[in-house]
């Protein structure tokens, strides 16, 4: 367990980095525009609780290459990985040569993980598996992003998404299992259709995914405090979550059981392995 102040108060167990479970990935510049000075402050304060930083919406493509590399170097200094976000959807429109060049440049600017999103495009499972293979051959980790809502991954309205209808959760589970068998490192689960842009949360879908794929193999988008609280309350502090970078201490306080709200305050527990101090 990491060294913290006020450690007279016991915490729910959290392993040190690099962690295999209970991962927290935070959003890089997109909805909030910030640079390396801000990221350095965030990592200085909360770096021990940040496992990865994800660029969203292809925002890295709007910055000079050296600035993108500076983000990577800073994250790596704090033992955090850099993930691309789902921009490969854009690159795929321009053919296989563009994908190869994209992966090459991603490696050069220090990316560790390539997210393979298919929220806006239709890709057969066989094509997804080939993309995973290509990402792995490029020396990068593959993180397919799967969901039950077509058109997810952007700023589509609730009405637009509702008009598209939802996909079968069983198909998602099957694709996730095949992706993991093909070498995917973790599966990102899109929040649209489950906890985002819906009238009522589809908690049954989340449960089916966890039971069908395994808690350790999935990461849930949960950039809303009520959402990440629900996941931890129902599945414990080892659930892997993606949140906004502004929420990291709020999330970690909940994971460690040092704070919460009416339904979680003082109720999150996780015993440490035998022989573990702290």
mmCIF file of N, CA, C and O in Angstrom, residues 118-122 147-168 192-193 196-198:
data_model
loop_
_atom_site.group_PDB
_atom_site.id
_atom_site.type_symbol
_atom_site.label_atom_id
_atom_site.label_comp_id
_atom_site.label_asym_id
_atom_site.label_seq_id
_atom_site.Cartn_x
_atom_site.Cartn_y
_atom_site.Cartn_z
ATOM 1 N N UNK A 118 -15.456 0.843 -32.175
ATOM 2 C CA UNK A 118 -16.315 0.562 -33.322
ATOM 3 C C UNK A 118 -17.724 1.107 -33.075
ATOM 4 O O UNK A 118 -18.713 0.515 -33.502
ATOM 5 N N UNK A 119 -17.818 2.232 -32.367
ATOM 6 C CA UNK A 119 -19.117 2.793 -32.057
ATOM 7 C C UNK A 119 -19.793 3.446 -33.242
ATOM 8 O O UNK A 119 -21.019 3.453 -33.351
ATOM 9 N N UNK A 120 -18.987 4.001 -34.151
ATOM 10 C CA UNK A 120 -19.536 4.713 -35.300
ATOM 11 C C UNK A 120 -19.451 3.909 -36.592
ATOM 12 O O UNK A 120 -19.979 4.347 -37.619
ATOM 13 N N UNK A 121 -18.743 2.801 -36.573
ATOM 14 C CA UNK A 121 -18.546 2.024 -37.796
ATOM 15 C C UNK A 121 -18.921 0.566 -37.545
ATOM 16 O O UNK A 121 -18.987 0.116 -36.402
ATOM 17 N N UNK A 122 -19.167 -0.146 -38.623
ATOM 18 C CA UNK A 122 -19.504 -1.563 -38.525
ATOM 19 C C UNK A 122 -18.303 -2.391 -38.967
ATOM 20 O O UNK A 122 -17.889 -2.323 -40.129
ATOM 21 N N UNK A 147 -19.591 -1.855 -27.214
ATOM 22 C CA UNK A 147 -20.779 -1.308 -26.581
ATOM 23 C C UNK A 147 -22.031 -1.928 -27.145
ATOM 24 O O UNK A 147 -21.998 -2.735 -28.079
ATOM 25 N N UNK A 148 -23.149 -1.524 -26.586
ATOM 26 C CA UNK A 148 -24.440 -2.034 -27.053
ATOM 27 C C UNK A 148 -25.227 -0.955 -27.771
ATOM 28 O O UNK A 148 -26.365 -1.181 -28.171
ATOM 29 N N UNK A 149 -24.608 0.209 -27.966
ATOM 30 C CA UNK A 149 -25.297 1.331 -28.587
ATOM 31 C C UNK A 149 -24.556 1.787 -29.831
ATOM 32 O O UNK A 149 -23.432 2.273 -29.746
ATOM 33 N N UNK A 150 -25.162 1.633 -31.005
ATOM 34 C CA UNK A 150 -24.536 2.132 -32.225
ATOM 35 C C UNK A 150 -24.560 3.652 -32.202
ATOM 36 O O UNK A 150 -25.547 4.276 -31.822
ATOM 37 N N UNK A 151 -23.449 4.257 -32.608
ATOM 38 C CA UNK A 151 -23.352 5.711 -32.590
ATOM 39 C C UNK A 151 -22.770 6.255 -31.306
ATOM 40 O O UNK A 151 -22.750 7.460 -31.085
ATOM 41 N N UNK A 152 -22.258 5.366 -30.460
ATOM 42 C CA UNK A 152 -21.676 5.806 -29.191
ATOM 43 C C UNK A 152 -20.242 6.254 -29.392
ATOM 44 O O UNK A 152 -19.616 5.953 -30.405
ATOM 45 N N UNK A 153 -19.729 6.982 -28.412
ATOM 46 C CA UNK A 153 -18.347 7.403 -28.466
ATOM 47 C C UNK A 153 -18.168 8.850 -28.852
ATOM 48 O O UNK A 153 -17.053 9.329 -28.992
ATOM 49 N N UNK A 154 -19.260 9.571 -29.027
ATOM 50 C CA UNK A 154 -19.165 10.982 -29.392
ATOM 51 C C UNK A 154 -20.103 11.822 -28.560
ATOM 52 O O UNK A 154 -20.345 11.529 -27.399
ATOM 53 N N UNK A 155 -20.673 12.836 -29.189
ATOM 54 C CA UNK A 155 -21.572 13.737 -28.486
ATOM 55 C C UNK A 155 -22.987 13.653 -29.048
ATOM 56 O O UNK A 155 -23.710 14.650 -29.093
ATOM 57 N N UNK A 156 -23.380 12.469 -29.469
ATOM 58 C CA UNK A 156 -24.729 12.281 -29.987
ATOM 59 C C UNK A 156 -25.746 12.493 -28.864
ATOM 60 O O UNK A 156 -25.474 12.198 -27.701
ATOM 61 N N UNK A 157 -26.924 12.999 -29.225
ATOM 62 C CA UNK A 157 -27.946 13.246 -28.221
ATOM 63 C C UNK A 157 -28.638 11.948 -27.824
ATOM 64 O O UNK A 157 -28.560 10.931 -28.527
ATOM 65 N N UNK A 158 -29.345 12.005 -26.701
ATOM 66 C CA UNK A 158 -30.079 10.840 -26.224
ATOM 67 C C UNK A 158 -31.113 10.394 -27.245
ATOM 68 O O UNK A 158 -31.292 9.188 -27.485
ATOM 69 N N UNK A 159 -31.791 11.362 -27.872
ATOM 70 C CA UNK A 159 -32.814 11.026 -28.865
ATOM 71 C C UNK A 159 -32.204 10.349 -30.089
ATOM 72 O O UNK A 159 -32.761 9.386 -30.637
ATOM 73 N N UNK A 160 -31.053 10.842 -30.544
ATOM 74 C CA UNK A 160 -30.382 10.243 -31.707
ATOM 75 C C UNK A 160 -29.988 8.800 -31.425
ATOM 76 O O UNK A 160 -30.163 7.917 -32.273
ATOM 77 N N UNK A 161 -29.453 8.562 -30.240
ATOM 78 C CA UNK A 161 -29.029 7.211 -29.896
ATOM 79 C C UNK A 161 -30.224 6.287 -29.713
ATOM 80 O O UNK A 161 -30.189 5.119 -30.119
ATOM 81 N N UNK A 162 -31.294 6.806 -29.105
ATOM 82 C CA UNK A 162 -32.484 5.978 -28.910
ATOM 83 C C UNK A 162 -33.067 5.540 -30.243
ATOM 84 O O UNK A 162 -33.570 4.417 -30.389
ATOM 85 N N UNK A 163 -33.001 6.416 -31.245
ATOM 86 C CA UNK A 163 -33.533 6.092 -32.566
ATOM 87 C C UNK A 163 -32.749 4.963 -33.233
ATOM 88 O O UNK A 163 -33.291 4.226 -34.063
ATOM 89 N N UNK A 164 -31.473 4.825 -32.879
ATOM 90 C CA UNK A 164 -30.635 3.762 -33.457
ATOM 91 C C UNK A 164 -30.972 2.391 -32.875
ATOM 92 O O UNK A 164 -30.748 1.364 -33.505
ATOM 93 N N UNK A 165 -31.496 2.362 -31.641
ATOM 94 C CA UNK A 165 -31.754 1.094 -30.983
ATOM 95 C C UNK A 165 -30.492 0.516 -30.381
ATOM 96 O O UNK A 165 -29.375 0.973 -30.656
ATOM 97 N N UNK A 166 -30.646 -0.486 -29.525
ATOM 98 C CA UNK A 166 -29.514 -1.101 -28.839
ATOM 99 C C UNK A 166 -29.171 -2.449 -29.452
ATOM 100 O O UNK A 166 -30.022 -3.133 -30.009
ATOM 101 N N UNK A 167 -27.903 -2.815 -29.307
ATOM 102 C CA UNK A 167 -27.434 -4.110 -29.791
ATOM 103 C C UNK A 167 -27.535 -5.139 -28.670
ATOM 104 O O UNK A 167 -27.684 -4.810 -27.500
ATOM 105 N N UNK A 168 -27.418 -6.380 -29.036
ATOM 106 C CA UNK A 168 -27.550 -7.481 -28.084
ATOM 107 C C UNK A 168 -26.307 -7.594 -27.214
ATOM 108 O O UNK A 168 -25.177 -7.622 -27.724
ATOM 109 N N UNK A 192 -22.552 4.518 -23.219
ATOM 110 C CA UNK A 192 -23.825 4.804 -23.867
ATOM 111 C C UNK A 192 -24.663 3.537 -23.986
ATOM 112 O O UNK A 192 -24.168 2.482 -24.366
ATOM 113 N N UNK A 193 -25.925 3.663 -23.640
ATOM 114 C CA UNK A 193 -26.816 2.511 -23.662
ATOM 115 C C UNK A 193 -26.828 1.753 -22.348
ATOM 116 O O UNK A 193 -27.691 0.892 -22.123
ATOM 117 N N UNK A 196 -25.143 6.005 -19.735
ATOM 118 C CA UNK A 196 -25.057 7.340 -20.329
ATOM 119 C C UNK A 196 -26.057 7.476 -21.469
ATOM 120 O O UNK A 196 -26.249 6.542 -22.257
ATOM 121 N N UNK A 197 -26.708 8.634 -21.543
ATOM 122 C CA UNK A 197 -27.699 8.908 -22.572
ATOM 123 C C UNK A 197 -28.822 7.880 -22.589
ATOM 124 O O UNK A 197 -29.250 7.416 -23.646
ATOM 125 N N UNK A 198 -29.268 7.496 -21.402
ATOM 126 C CA UNK A 198 -30.410 6.596 -21.258
ATOM 127 C C UNK A 198 -31.332 7.167 -20.189
ATOM 128 O O UNK A 198 -30.883 7.855 -19.273
#
